[in-house]
Amino acid sequence: MMEKGDSSQKLYKRMRLWEFPDQYVVEPTDGSSGSCLEISRVDGSMKLIDEIPHCSSLRVPKIRTIFGVIGILKLLAGSYLLVITERESVGSYMGHPIFKVSSMKVFPCDHSLKNTPVEQKKMEAEFSALLNVAEKTPGLYFSYDVNITLSAQRLHDLGDESKLLPLWRQADPRFLWNNYMMEVLIDHKLDPFLLPVVQGSFHNFQAAIGKDIVDVTLIARRCNRRTGTRMWRRGADTDGFVANFVESEQIIQLNGCTASFVQVRGSIPLLWDQIVDLTYKPKFEIVRLEEAPRVAERHFLDLRKKYGNVLSVDLVNKHGGEGRLNEKFANAMQHVDGDDVRYLHFDFHHICGHVHFERLSILYDQIEDFFIKNRYFLLNEKDEKVEVQLGVVRTNCIDCLDRTNVTQSMLGRRMLEFQLRRLGIFDAEETISTHSNLDESFKILWANHGDDISIQYSGTPALKGDFVRFGKRTVQGIVNDGRNALMRYYLNNFVDGTKQDAIDLMQGHYIMSVSRDMTVTSQKGGIEAIASFPLALGLILTGLFFATLSLGRVRNDVWNLLFSLIWASISLAIAALVKANGRMFCNRPRLHQSRR
């Protein structure tokens, strides 16, 4: 083990992974003179070594190039090494290269399983199978040279001593995707191997405005405190951390100046959820309503500490299930509203409908005072701080995806125009839309941003993306929304349960242990033996098909009316059975949850 983390030592950018029968060896190959890391395939123990172990005809290693060690995850008996096997350069952040994880791989250190009970082997296999799901985690980004978990403003405000620390120690733990998986490496003081990874989005473009070139970057950072999939992670926990919390930072660089604008999104900060039950829109369940003011207060206290003043823009409907949530949220905010926290409800669907998103100008008129007063971060040509962002707009709808992204893109557009006027590039009446190249690139930037966040939370691109991408609703966009809405329904019911377990496993939200509660579910007879969500859906659709077919022939034969009623009854009975049993059909691994 290293005696002490060397803050001046850089992260290894390229390594060679040697796969011996009894050990893995990670060898730096980027010109660094550091030691190799040896990891036992028996129990996951590790140490630094100076030379590659001896190779022989009985110890023929497999060799591959890797670009980073994500961490080590310990399950019931074995440990599992996660590494980056492919990367893609996607741009730069504050002048430093940024990479996207194109492929990562899990290497088991589980030889000790040979001596474990059969029951434990079964459970280990079930849990390790979740790592196959985790290997496909989308939207992972990293840098060897700069801390991408911090906004430009927070990065600039780091003290000189903090800037000398290894990147993982500078990082904001909220946005450190592999925070839990790095713990073993941290304990062994392996700083050159500790690569901070962020889940989110990263896109940029350059555009000419006359003789000036503006560089625009949009980066998203997903919080790991209540991470998960759309229907399986809703609302807040008792500490005020909310589902789908994302920090979005829009950065421009122009003529040596740098300007940054940060927005956040996040689920409604109450204790609520939607239980997956095969209905298209499961009912909103608000739990422990008496705790709502305290949960909201904790959430906004944390936001105030990190961002300053907060304007909470609530985009949900005023009526129906969303209306109930809106009412409870508004009531809870009465205990939080003050000089530094402001709540505003804007019924997006009622005002904008499904096509008139230009009416978001009504919202902007209501928040323009906050927008202008709380400013943005600005560095001049000498890297001197000229402006500071004093507050943040927090936007939410139900999923914090579609309506939210349309609204945030509008605010990003307004801020970019504001900044370009400040830097003398735009005159008082000039807008982004007057520059076709800039306008098109900006729309695509925010559309891709919204799609990335949506895919990570719901499994599909964002709805209403055609407006963000083209500035108007299109027939193709509406068709795509319908297809994506159906895909979300399928994923929510049939896929996301397993994906949620994989996420919780990677984030350390569960403790692995063997107990009577974790025994493999015994075979059940009757319908439960064959029940599954896809099968149930197939039976329901088949019943409805024959019911419709029979109903269409009633005029020729009245008996078809009876057959139609029979098929419809069968479909309804299956739907009712599935809904009553709810999660029984998910067949999800049973994990013991641990609050971290």
Coordinates of C-alpha atoms in Angstrom, one line a residue:
M1 CA 0.0 0.0 0.0
M2 CA 1.0 3.6 -0.6
E3 CA 2.1 5.3 2.6
K4 CA 0.6 8.6 1.6
G5 CA -1.4 9.9 -1.3
D6 CA 0.9 11.9 -3.5
S7 CA -1.1 14.9 -4.6
S8 CA 1.3 15.8 -7.3
Q9 CA 0.9 12.4 -9.0
K10 CA -1.4 12.4 -11.9
L11 CA -4.0 9.8 -12.8
Y12 CA -2.9 6.9 -15.0
K13 CA -4.4 7.5 -18.5
R14 CA -3.6 4.2 -20.1
M15 CA -3.0 0.9 -18.5
R16 CA -2.5 -2.8 -19.3
L17 CA -4.6 -5.4 -17.6
W18 CA -2.9 -8.8 -17.2
E19 CA -5.3 -11.6 -16.5
F20 CA -3.5 -14.4 -14.7
P21 CA -5.3 -17.6 -13.5
D22 CA -5.0 -16.4 -9.9
Q23 CA -4.6 -12.7 -10.1
Y24 CA -5.2 -9.5 -12.1
V25 CA -2.3 -7.0 -12.6
V26 CA -3.0 -3.4 -13.7
E27 CA 0.2 -2.0 -15.2
P28 CA 0.5 1.8 -16.0
T29 CA 1.6 2.2 -19.7
D30 CA 1.3 6.0 -20.2
G31 CA 4.9 6.7 -19.4
S32 CA 4.3 6.9 -15.6
S33 CA 6.9 5.3 -13.4
G34 CA 4.4 4.1 -10.8
S35 CA 4.0 0.6 -9.4
C36 CA 1.6 -2.0 -10.7
L37 CA -1.6 -3.0 -8.8
E38 CA -2.1 -6.7 -8.1
I39 CA -5.6 -7.9 -7.3
S40 CA -6.2 -11.5 -6.1
R41 CA -8.9 -13.4 -8.0
V42 CA -9.5 -15.4 -4.9
D43 CA -10.7 -12.8 -2.5
G44 CA -10.2 -9.4 -4.1
S45 CA -7.3 -8.4 -1.9
M46 CA -4.8 -6.0 -3.4
K47 CA -1.3 -4.6 -3.1
L48 CA 1.3 -2.6 -5.2
I49 CA 4.1 -4.5 -6.9
D50 CA 7.1 -3.4 -8.8
E51 CA 7.2 -6.0 -11.5
I52 CA 4.8 -8.1 -13.6
P53 CA 4.6 -11.7 -12.2
H54 CA 6.4 -14.5 -14.0
C55 CA 4.7 -16.0 -17.0
S56 CA 4.9 -19.6 -17.9
S57 CA 3.2 -22.3 -20.0
L58 CA 0.9 -22.9 -17.0
R59 CA 0.4 -19.2 -16.3
V60 CA -0.4 -17.7 -19.7
P61 CA -2.1 -14.3 -19.1
K62 CA -4.7 -12.6 -21.3
I63 CA -3.7 -9.0 -21.9
R64 CA -5.9 -6.0 -22.7
T65 CA -5.6 -2.2 -22.7
I66 CA -7.8 -0.3 -20.2
F67 CA -8.3 3.4 -19.7
G68 CA -9.3 3.6 -16.1
V69 CA -10.3 1.7 -12.9
I70 CA -13.9 2.5 -11.9
G71 CA -13.7 0.6 -8.7
I72 CA -14.3 -2.7 -6.8
L73 CA -17.7 -4.0 -5.7
K74 CA -18.0 -6.6 -3.0
L75 CA -20.9 -9.0 -3.0
L76 CA -21.7 -11.9 -0.8
A77 CA -18.5 -13.9 -1.2
G78 CA -16.7 -12.5 -4.2
S79 CA -15.4 -9.1 -5.3
Y80 CA -15.7 -7.6 -8.8
L81 CA -13.3 -5.3 -10.5
L82 CA -14.8 -2.7 -12.9
V83 CA -12.6 -1.1 -15.6
I84 CA -13.0 1.1 -18.6
T85 CA -12.2 -0.9 -21.8
E86 CA -13.1 1.8 -24.4
R87 CA -13.3 5.6 -24.3
E88 CA -14.4 8.4 -26.6
S89 CA -13.1 11.9 -26.7
V90 CA -16.1 14.3 -26.6
G91 CA -14.6 17.7 -26.1
S92 CA -13.0 19.8 -23.3
Y93 CA -14.1 21.3 -20.0
M94 CA -12.2 24.5 -18.9
G95 CA -9.5 23.6 -21.4
H96 CA -9.1 20.0 -20.4
P97 CA -10.1 16.9 -22.4
I98 CA -13.3 15.1 -21.5
F99 CA -13.9 11.4 -22.3
K100 CA -17.1 9.3 -22.5
V101 CA -17.1 5.7 -21.3
S102 CA -17.8 3.6 -24.5
S103 CA -17.4 0.3 -22.8
M104 CA -16.7 -1.1 -19.4
K105 CA -16.2 -4.6 -18.2
V106 CA -16.6 -6.5 -14.9
F107 CA -13.9 -8.9 -13.9
P108 CA -14.8 -11.3 -11.1
C109 CA -12.5 -12.1 -8.1
D110 CA -14.7 -15.0 -6.9
H111 CA -12.6 -18.1 -6.7
S112 CA -13.4 -18.4 -3.0
L113 CA -17.0 -19.3 -4.0
K114 CA -15.8 -22.8 -4.6
N115 CA -15.8 -23.4 -0.8
T116 CA -19.2 -21.7 -0.1
P117 CA -22.6 -23.3 0.4
V118 CA -24.8 -24.0 -2.6
E119 CA -27.4 -21.5 -1.5
Q120 CA -24.8 -18.8 -1.3
K121 CA -23.5 -19.7 -4.7
K122 CA -27.0 -19.3 -6.1
M123 CA -27.4 -15.9 -4.5
E124 CA -24.0 -14.7 -5.7
A125 CA -24.9 -15.7 -9.2
E126 CA -28.1 -13.8 -9.0
F127 CA -26.5 -10.6 -7.7
S128 CA -23.5 -10.8 -10.1
A129 CA -26.0 -11.1 -13.0
L130 CA -27.0 -7.6 -12.1
L131 CA -23.5 -6.4 -12.9
N132 CA -24.1 -7.5 -16.5
V133 CA -26.9 -4.9 -16.5
A134 CA -24.6 -2.3 -14.9
E135 CA -22.0 -2.8 -17.6
K136 CA -24.4 -1.1 -20.0
T137 CA -24.9 2.0 -17.8
P138 CA -25.2 5.0 -20.2
G139 CA -23.8 8.5 -20.0
L140 CA -20.6 8.1 -18.0
Y141 CA -17.9 10.8 -18.4
F142 CA -14.5 11.4 -16.9
S143 CA -11.4 13.6 -17.1
Y144 CA -7.9 12.8 -16.1
D145 CA -7.0 16.4 -15.5
V146 CA -10.0 18.4 -14.3
N147 CA -12.7 17.9 -11.7
I148 CA -15.9 17.7 -13.8
T149 CA -18.2 17.2 -10.7
L150 CA -17.8 21.0 -10.0
S151 CA -19.3 23.9 -11.9
A152 CA -17.0 26.5 -13.3
Q153 CA -17.8 28.8 -10.4
R154 CA -17.1 26.2 -7.7
L155 CA -14.0 25.1 -9.5
H156 CA -12.7 28.6 -9.7
D157 CA -13.4 29.1 -6.0
L158 CA -11.4 26.1 -4.9
G159 CA -8.5 27.1 -2.6
D160 CA -4.9 26.5 -3.7
E161 CA -4.5 23.6 -1.2
S162 CA -7.7 21.9 -2.5
K163 CA -6.5 22.2 -6.1
L164 CA -3.4 20.2 -5.2
L165 CA -5.5 17.3 -3.9
P166 CA -6.3 14.2 -6.0
L167 CA -9.3 14.7 -8.2
W168 CA -11.5 12.3 -6.1
R169 CA -10.9 14.4 -3.0
Q170 CA -11.9 17.6 -4.8
A171 CA -15.1 16.0 -6.1
D172 CA -18.6 16.8 -5.0
P173 CA -19.7 13.3 -3.7
R174 CA -23.3 14.0 -5.0
F175 CA -22.2 13.7 -8.6
L176 CA -19.5 11.0 -8.2
W177 CA -21.1 8.0 -9.8
N178 CA -18.5 5.6 -8.6
N179 CA -18.2 7.0 -5.1
Y180 CA -19.1 3.7 -3.4
M181 CA -17.0 1.5 -5.7
M182 CA -13.9 3.6 -5.1
E183 CA -14.0 3.0 -1.3
V184 CA -11.7 0.0 -1.3
L185 CA -9.1 1.8 -3.5
I186 CA -9.4 4.8 -1.2
D187 CA -8.7 2.6 1.8
H188 CA -5.5 1.4 0.1
K189 CA -4.5 5.0 -0.8
L190 CA -4.3 4.2 -4.5
D191 CA -4.7 7.8 -5.7
P192 CA -3.3 7.4 -9.3
F193 CA -5.9 4.7 -9.9
L194 CA -8.8 6.6 -8.4
L195 CA -10.7 8.0 -11.5
P196 CA -13.8 10.1 -10.7
V197 CA -16.7 9.3 -13.0
V198 CA -19.9 11.4 -13.6
Q199 CA -23.2 10.2 -15.0
G200 CA -25.0 12.7 -17.1
S201 CA -24.5 14.4 -20.4
F202 CA -21.8 16.4 -22.3
H203 CA -22.2 18.2 -25.6
N204 CA -20.7 21.3 -27.1
F205 CA -20.4 23.2 -30.4
Q206 CA -18.7 26.2 -31.9
A207 CA -20.5 28.9 -34.0
A208 CA -19.5 32.0 -35.8
I209 CA -21.2 35.4 -34.9
G210 CA -19.7 37.8 -37.4
K211 CA -15.9 37.5 -36.9
D212 CA -16.3 36.1 -33.4
I213 CA -16.3 32.4 -32.5
V214 CA -18.4 31.3 -29.5
D215 CA -17.8 27.9 -27.9
V216 CA -20.9 26.6 -26.1
T217 CA -20.9 23.6 -23.7
L218 CA -23.7 21.9 -21.9
I219 CA -22.9 19.4 -19.1
A220 CA -25.3 17.5 -16.9
R221 CA -24.4 15.9 -13.6
R222 CA -26.8 13.4 -12.1
C223 CA -27.0 13.1 -8.3
N224 CA -26.3 9.6 -6.8
R225 CA -28.3 10.1 -3.6
R226 CA -31.7 8.9 -4.9
T227 CA -30.7 7.6 -8.3
G228 CA -32.8 5.1 -10.2
T229 CA -35.4 4.6 -12.9
R230 CA -38.5 6.5 -13.6
M231 CA -41.4 4.6 -11.8
W232 CA -39.1 3.0 -9.2
R233 CA -37.6 6.2 -7.8
R234 CA -40.0 9.1 -7.2
G235 CA -40.2 12.0 -4.8
A236 CA -37.8 12.4 -1.9
D237 CA -36.3 10.4 0.9
T238 CA -36.6 11.6 4.6
D239 CA -33.3 13.5 4.2
G240 CA -34.7 15.6 1.4
F241 CA -32.7 14.0 -1.5
V242 CA -34.9 13.8 -4.5
A243 CA -35.1 11.4 -7.5
N244 CA -33.7 12.5 -10.9
F245 CA -31.8 15.4 -9.4
V246 CA -29.7 16.9 -12.2
E247 CA -27.4 19.9 -12.3
S248 CA -27.2 21.4 -15.8
E249 CA -24.4 23.9 -16.6
Q250 CA -24.3 25.9 -19.8
I251 CA -20.8 27.4 -20.4
I252 CA -19.7 29.8 -23.1
Q253 CA -16.1 30.8 -24.0
L254 CA -15.6 33.8 -26.2
N255 CA -12.6 36.1 -26.8
G256 CA -10.9 34.8 -23.7
C257 CA -13.9 35.2 -21.4
T258 CA -15.8 32.3 -19.8
A259 CA -19.4 32.5 -18.7
S260 CA -21.3 29.8 -16.8
F261 CA -25.0 29.4 -16.0
V262 CA -26.3 26.6 -13.7
Q263 CA -29.9 25.2 -13.5
V264 CA -31.2 22.2 -11.5
R265 CA -34.1 19.8 -11.9
G266 CA -35.5 17.3 -9.4
S267 CA -38.6 15.4 -8.4
I268 CA -41.2 17.0 -6.2
P269 CA -39.6 17.0 -2.7
L270 CA -42.4 15.1 -0.9
L271 CA -42.6 11.4 0.2
W272 CA -44.5 10.0 -2.8
D273 CA -44.3 7.2 -5.3
Q274 CA -46.1 5.3 -8.1
I275 CA -46.5 1.6 -7.7
V276 CA -46.0 -0.2 -11.0
D277 CA -49.2 -2.2 -11.6
L278 CA -49.6 -2.5 -15.4
T279 CA -51.8 0.6 -15.6
Y280 CA -50.4 3.3 -18.0
K281 CA -50.3 5.9 -15.3
P282 CA -50.2 4.3 -11.8
K283 CA -51.8 6.3 -9.0
F284 CA -49.7 8.8 -7.1
E285 CA -49.3 7.6 -3.6
I286 CA -48.4 10.3 -1.0
V287 CA -47.1 8.8 2.2
R288 CA -46.5 10.3 5.6
L289 CA -48.0 13.6 4.6
E290 CA -47.3 15.1 8.1
E291 CA -43.6 15.0 7.2
A292 CA -43.9 17.0 4.0
P293 CA -42.9 20.4 5.5
R294 CA -39.8 18.9 7.1
V295 CA -38.7 17.0 4.0
A296 CA -39.2 20.1 1.8
E297 CA -37.4 22.2 4.3
R298 CA -34.4 19.9 4.3
H299 CA -34.3 19.8 0.5
F300 CA -34.3 23.5 0.1
L301 CA -31.9 24.1 2.9
D302 CA -29.4 21.9 1.1
L303 CA -30.1 23.8 -2.2
R304 CA -29.6 27.2 -0.4
K305 CA -26.2 26.0 1.0
K306 CA -25.0 24.9 -2.4
Y307 CA -26.5 27.4 -4.8
G308 CA -27.7 30.5 -2.9
N309 CA -31.2 31.8 -3.7
V310 CA -33.7 29.3 -5.1
L311 CA -36.7 29.8 -7.4
S312 CA -38.7 26.6 -7.5
V313 CA -40.8 26.4 -10.7
D314 CA -43.4 23.7 -10.6
L315 CA -44.8 22.7 -14.0
V316 CA -47.3 20.0 -13.1
N317 CA -51.0 20.1 -13.9
K318 CA -53.5 21.8 -11.6
H319 CA -56.0 19.0 -11.7
G320 CA -56.1 15.2 -11.4
G321 CA -53.4 13.2 -9.8
E322 CA -50.8 15.8 -10.6
G323 CA -53.1 18.4 -9.0
R324 CA -53.0 16.5 -5.7
L325 CA -49.2 16.6 -5.7
N326 CA -49.2 20.2 -6.7
E327 CA -51.5 21.1 -3.8
K328 CA -49.4 19.2 -1.2
F329 CA -46.2 20.7 -2.7
A330 CA -47.6 24.2 -2.6
N331 CA -48.8 23.7 1.0
A332 CA -45.3 22.4 2.1
M333 CA -43.6 25.4 0.4
Q334 CA -45.6 27.8 2.6
H335 CA -43.3 26.7 5.4
V336 CA -40.2 27.2 3.3
D337 CA -40.9 30.4 1.3
G338 CA -38.8 33.4 2.3
D339 CA -36.4 36.0 1.0
D340 CA -34.1 33.3 -0.4
V341 CA -36.6 30.7 -1.5
R342 CA -39.5 31.4 -3.8
Y343 CA -42.1 29.0 -5.2
L344 CA -44.0 29.5 -8.5
H345 CA -46.6 27.2 -10.1
F346 CA -46.9 27.3 -13.9
D347 CA -49.5 24.9 -15.3
F348 CA -47.5 23.9 -18.4
H349 CA -50.1 21.8 -20.2
H350 CA -53.0 24.2 -19.5
I351 CA -51.1 27.3 -20.7
C352 CA -48.9 25.7 -23.5
G353 CA -51.1 22.8 -24.4
H354 CA -49.2 20.3 -26.6
V355 CA -48.0 22.6 -29.4
H356 CA -47.9 26.2 -28.1
F357 CA -44.6 26.1 -26.2
E358 CA -43.8 29.6 -27.3
R359 CA -46.2 30.6 -24.5
L360 CA -43.3 29.9 -22.1
S361 CA -42.6 33.6 -22.5
I362 CA -45.4 34.0 -20.0
L363 CA -43.4 32.1 -17.5
Y364 CA -40.2 34.1 -18.3
D365 CA -42.1 37.3 -17.7
Q366 CA -43.0 36.1 -14.2
I367 CA -39.4 35.1 -13.2
E368 CA -37.4 37.7 -15.1
D369 CA -36.6 39.7 -12.0
F370 CA -35.1 36.6 -10.2
F371 CA -33.3 35.7 -13.5
I372 CA -31.6 39.1 -13.8
K373 CA -30.9 39.6 -10.1
N374 CA -29.1 36.3 -9.6
R375 CA -26.9 36.6 -12.6
Y376 CA -24.4 34.1 -13.8
F377 CA -20.6 33.4 -13.4
L378 CA -18.2 35.4 -15.6
L379 CA -14.4 35.4 -15.9
N380 CA -12.7 38.1 -18.0
E381 CA -9.7 37.6 -20.3
K382 CA -7.4 37.7 -17.3
D383 CA -9.2 34.9 -15.6
E384 CA -10.6 37.4 -13.0
K385 CA -14.0 36.9 -11.5
V386 CA -16.4 39.6 -12.8
E387 CA -19.8 38.2 -12.1
V388 CA -21.1 35.5 -9.6
Q389 CA -24.2 33.4 -9.9
L390 CA -26.1 34.1 -6.7
G391 CA -29.1 31.7 -7.1
V392 CA -30.5 28.9 -9.1
V393 CA -33.8 28.1 -10.9
R394 CA -35.1 24.6 -9.8
T395 CA -37.5 23.2 -12.3
N396 CA -39.8 20.2 -12.0
C397 CA -42.7 18.4 -13.6
I398 CA -43.6 14.9 -12.8
D399 CA -40.7 13.0 -14.4
C400 CA -38.4 16.1 -14.6
L401 CA -37.7 15.2 -18.2
D402 CA -40.0 16.5 -21.0
R403 CA -41.7 19.7 -19.8
T404 CA -38.6 20.4 -17.7
N405 CA -36.2 20.2 -20.6
V406 CA -38.3 22.5 -22.8
T407 CA -38.4 25.0 -20.0
Q408 CA -34.7 24.8 -19.1
S409 CA -33.8 25.2 -22.8
M410 CA -35.8 28.4 -22.9
L411 CA -34.0 29.7 -19.8
G412 CA -30.6 28.7 -21.3
R413 CA -31.5 30.5 -24.5
R414 CA -32.4 33.7 -22.6
M415 CA -29.3 33.6 -20.5
L416 CA -27.0 33.0 -23.6
E417 CA -28.5 36.1 -25.2
F418 CA -28.1 38.0 -22.0
Q419 CA -24.4 37.0 -21.8
L420 CA -23.7 37.8 -25.5
R421 CA -25.1 41.3 -25.0
R422 CA -22.9 41.8 -21.9
L423 CA -19.8 40.7 -23.9
G424 CA -20.7 43.2 -26.7
I425 CA -21.5 40.6 -29.3
F426 CA -25.2 41.2 -29.5
D427 CA -27.0 44.5 -29.5
A428 CA -30.0 45.3 -27.4
E429 CA -32.5 43.8 -29.9
E430 CA -30.5 40.9 -31.2
T431 CA -31.5 37.3 -30.5
I432 CA -30.1 33.8 -31.1
S433 CA -32.8 33.2 -33.7
T434 CA -31.3 36.0 -35.9
H435 CA -28.2 33.8 -36.4
S436 CA -29.4 30.6 -38.1
N437 CA -26.1 28.6 -37.5
L438 CA -26.1 29.5 -33.8
D439 CA -29.8 28.9 -33.4
E440 CA -29.8 25.4 -35.0
S441 CA -26.7 24.3 -33.0
F442 CA -28.2 25.6 -29.8
K443 CA -31.5 23.7 -30.3
I444 CA -29.6 20.5 -31.1
L445 CA -27.5 21.0 -28.0
W446 CA -30.4 21.1 -25.6
A447 CA -32.4 18.4 -27.5
N448 CA -29.4 16.0 -27.1
H449 CA -29.1 17.0 -23.4
G450 CA -32.7 16.2 -22.8
D451 CA -32.5 12.9 -24.6
D452 CA -29.5 11.8 -22.6
I453 CA -31.1 12.5 -19.2
S454 CA -34.4 10.9 -20.3
I455 CA -32.7 7.7 -21.5
Q456 CA -30.9 7.4 -18.1
Y457 CA -34.1 7.8 -16.2
S458 CA -36.9 6.4 -18.4
G459 CA -35.1 4.4 -21.0
T460 CA -36.3 6.5 -24.0
P461 CA -35.4 9.9 -25.5
A462 CA -37.3 12.9 -24.2
L463 CA -40.9 13.7 -25.3
K464 CA -41.5 17.1 -26.9
G465 CA -37.9 16.9 -28.2
D466 CA -39.0 18.2 -31.6
F467 CA -39.8 21.6 -30.2
V468 CA -36.4 21.8 -28.5
R469 CA -34.7 20.5 -31.6
F470 CA -36.6 22.5 -34.3
G471 CA -38.4 25.2 -32.4
K472 CA -41.9 23.8 -33.3
R473 CA -44.0 20.7 -32.9
T474 CA -43.9 18.4 -35.9
V475 CA -46.1 15.4 -37.0
Q476 CA -43.0 13.2 -36.8
G477 CA -42.3 14.5 -33.3
I478 CA -45.8 13.7 -32.1
V479 CA -45.5 10.2 -33.6
N480 CA -42.2 9.7 -31.9
D481 CA -43.7 10.8 -28.6
G482 CA -46.4 8.2 -28.9
R483 CA -43.9 5.5 -29.7
N484 CA -41.6 6.6 -26.8
A485 CA -44.5 6.8 -24.4
L486 CA -45.4 3.1 -25.2
M487 CA -41.8 2.1 -24.8
R488 CA -41.7 3.8 -21.4
Y489 CA -44.7 1.8 -20.4
Y490 CA -43.0 -1.4 -21.4
L491 CA -39.7 -0.6 -19.7
N492 CA -41.4 0.6 -16.5
N493 CA -43.3 -2.6 -16.1
F494 CA -40.9 -5.3 -17.5
V495 CA -37.3 -4.0 -17.4
D496 CA -36.8 -1.2 -14.9
G497 CA -37.2 -3.4 -11.7
T498 CA -34.0 -5.3 -12.5
K499 CA -32.3 -2.2 -13.7
Q500 CA -33.2 -0.5 -10.4
D501 CA -31.6 -3.3 -8.4
A502 CA -28.4 -3.0 -10.5
I503 CA -28.3 0.7 -9.9
D504 CA -28.8 0.2 -6.1
L505 CA -26.1 -2.4 -6.1
M506 CA -23.6 -0.2 -7.9
Q507 CA -24.3 2.8 -5.6
G508 CA -24.0 0.8 -2.4
H509 CA -27.6 1.4 -1.3
Y510 CA -27.9 -2.2 -0.3
I511 CA -25.8 -4.5 2.0
M512 CA -25.3 -8.1 0.8
S513 CA -26.1 -10.7 3.4
V514 CA -27.5 -14.2 3.4
S515 CA -30.6 -14.7 5.6
R516 CA -33.9 -16.6 5.5
D517 CA -35.5 -13.7 3.7
M518 CA -33.0 -14.1 0.8
T519 CA -33.8 -17.8 0.0
V520 CA -34.8 -18.5 -3.6
T521 CA -38.5 -18.2 -4.0
S522 CA -40.1 -21.7 -4.2
Q523 CA -42.0 -22.7 -7.3
K524 CA -45.7 -21.8 -7.1
G525 CA -48.5 -23.6 -8.9
G526 CA -51.2 -22.3 -11.1
I527 CA -51.0 -19.0 -12.8
E528 CA -48.1 -17.8 -10.6
A529 CA -45.9 -20.5 -12.0
I530 CA -46.0 -19.0 -15.5
A531 CA -46.9 -15.4 -14.7
S532 CA -44.7 -12.6 -15.9
F533 CA -45.4 -9.1 -17.1
P534 CA -44.7 -9.8 -20.8
L535 CA -46.8 -12.9 -20.8
A536 CA -49.6 -11.1 -19.0
L537 CA -49.5 -8.2 -21.5
G538 CA -49.6 -10.7 -24.4
L539 CA -52.7 -12.4 -23.0
I540 CA -54.4 -9.1 -22.4
L541 CA -53.7 -7.9 -25.9
T542 CA -54.8 -11.2 -27.4
G543 CA -58.1 -11.1 -25.5
L544 CA -58.8 -7.5 -26.6
F545 CA -58.0 -8.4 -30.2
F546 CA -60.5 -11.3 -30.2
A547 CA -63.1 -9.2 -28.4
T548 CA -62.8 -6.4 -31.0
L549 CA -62.9 -8.9 -33.8
S550 CA -66.1 -10.6 -32.4
L551 CA -67.7 -7.2 -31.8
G552 CA -67.2 -6.2 -35.4
R553 CA -69.2 -9.3 -36.5
V554 CA -72.2 -8.8 -34.2
R555 CA -74.4 -7.6 -37.1
N556 CA -73.9 -10.9 -38.8
D557 CA -74.3 -13.2 -35.8
V558 CA -75.5 -12.2 -32.4
W559 CA -73.4 -15.0 -30.8
N560 CA -70.4 -12.8 -31.6
L561 CA -71.6 -10.4 -28.9
L562 CA -71.4 -13.2 -26.3
F563 CA -67.9 -14.2 -27.5
S564 CA -66.8 -10.5 -27.4
L565 CA -68.0 -10.2 -23.8
I566 CA -66.2 -13.4 -22.9
W567 CA -62.9 -12.3 -24.4
A568 CA -63.2 -8.8 -22.8
S569 CA -63.9 -10.5 -19.5
I570 CA -60.9 -12.7 -19.7
S571 CA -58.7 -9.7 -20.5
L572 CA -60.1 -7.7 -17.6
A573 CA -59.6 -10.6 -15.3
I574 CA -56.0 -11.0 -16.2
A575 CA -55.4 -7.3 -15.9
A576 CA -57.0 -7.3 -12.5
L577 CA -55.0 -10.3 -11.3
V578 CA -51.7 -8.7 -12.4
K579 CA -52.6 -5.4 -10.8
A580 CA -53.6 -7.1 -7.5
N581 CA -50.3 -9.0 -7.4
G582 CA -48.3 -6.0 -8.6
R583 CA -44.7 -6.6 -8.1
M584 CA -45.1 -10.4 -7.7
F585 CA -44.4 -10.7 -11.4
C586 CA -41.2 -8.7 -11.4
N587 CA -39.1 -11.5 -10.0
R588 CA -36.6 -9.0 -8.7
P589 CA -33.7 -10.1 -6.5
R590 CA -34.3 -9.6 -2.8
L591 CA -31.7 -7.1 -1.4
H592 CA -31.3 -5.8 2.1
Q593 CA -31.5 -2.1 1.9
S594 CA -29.1 0.1 3.8
R595 CA -29.2 3.8 4.2
R596 CA -26.0 5.4 3.1

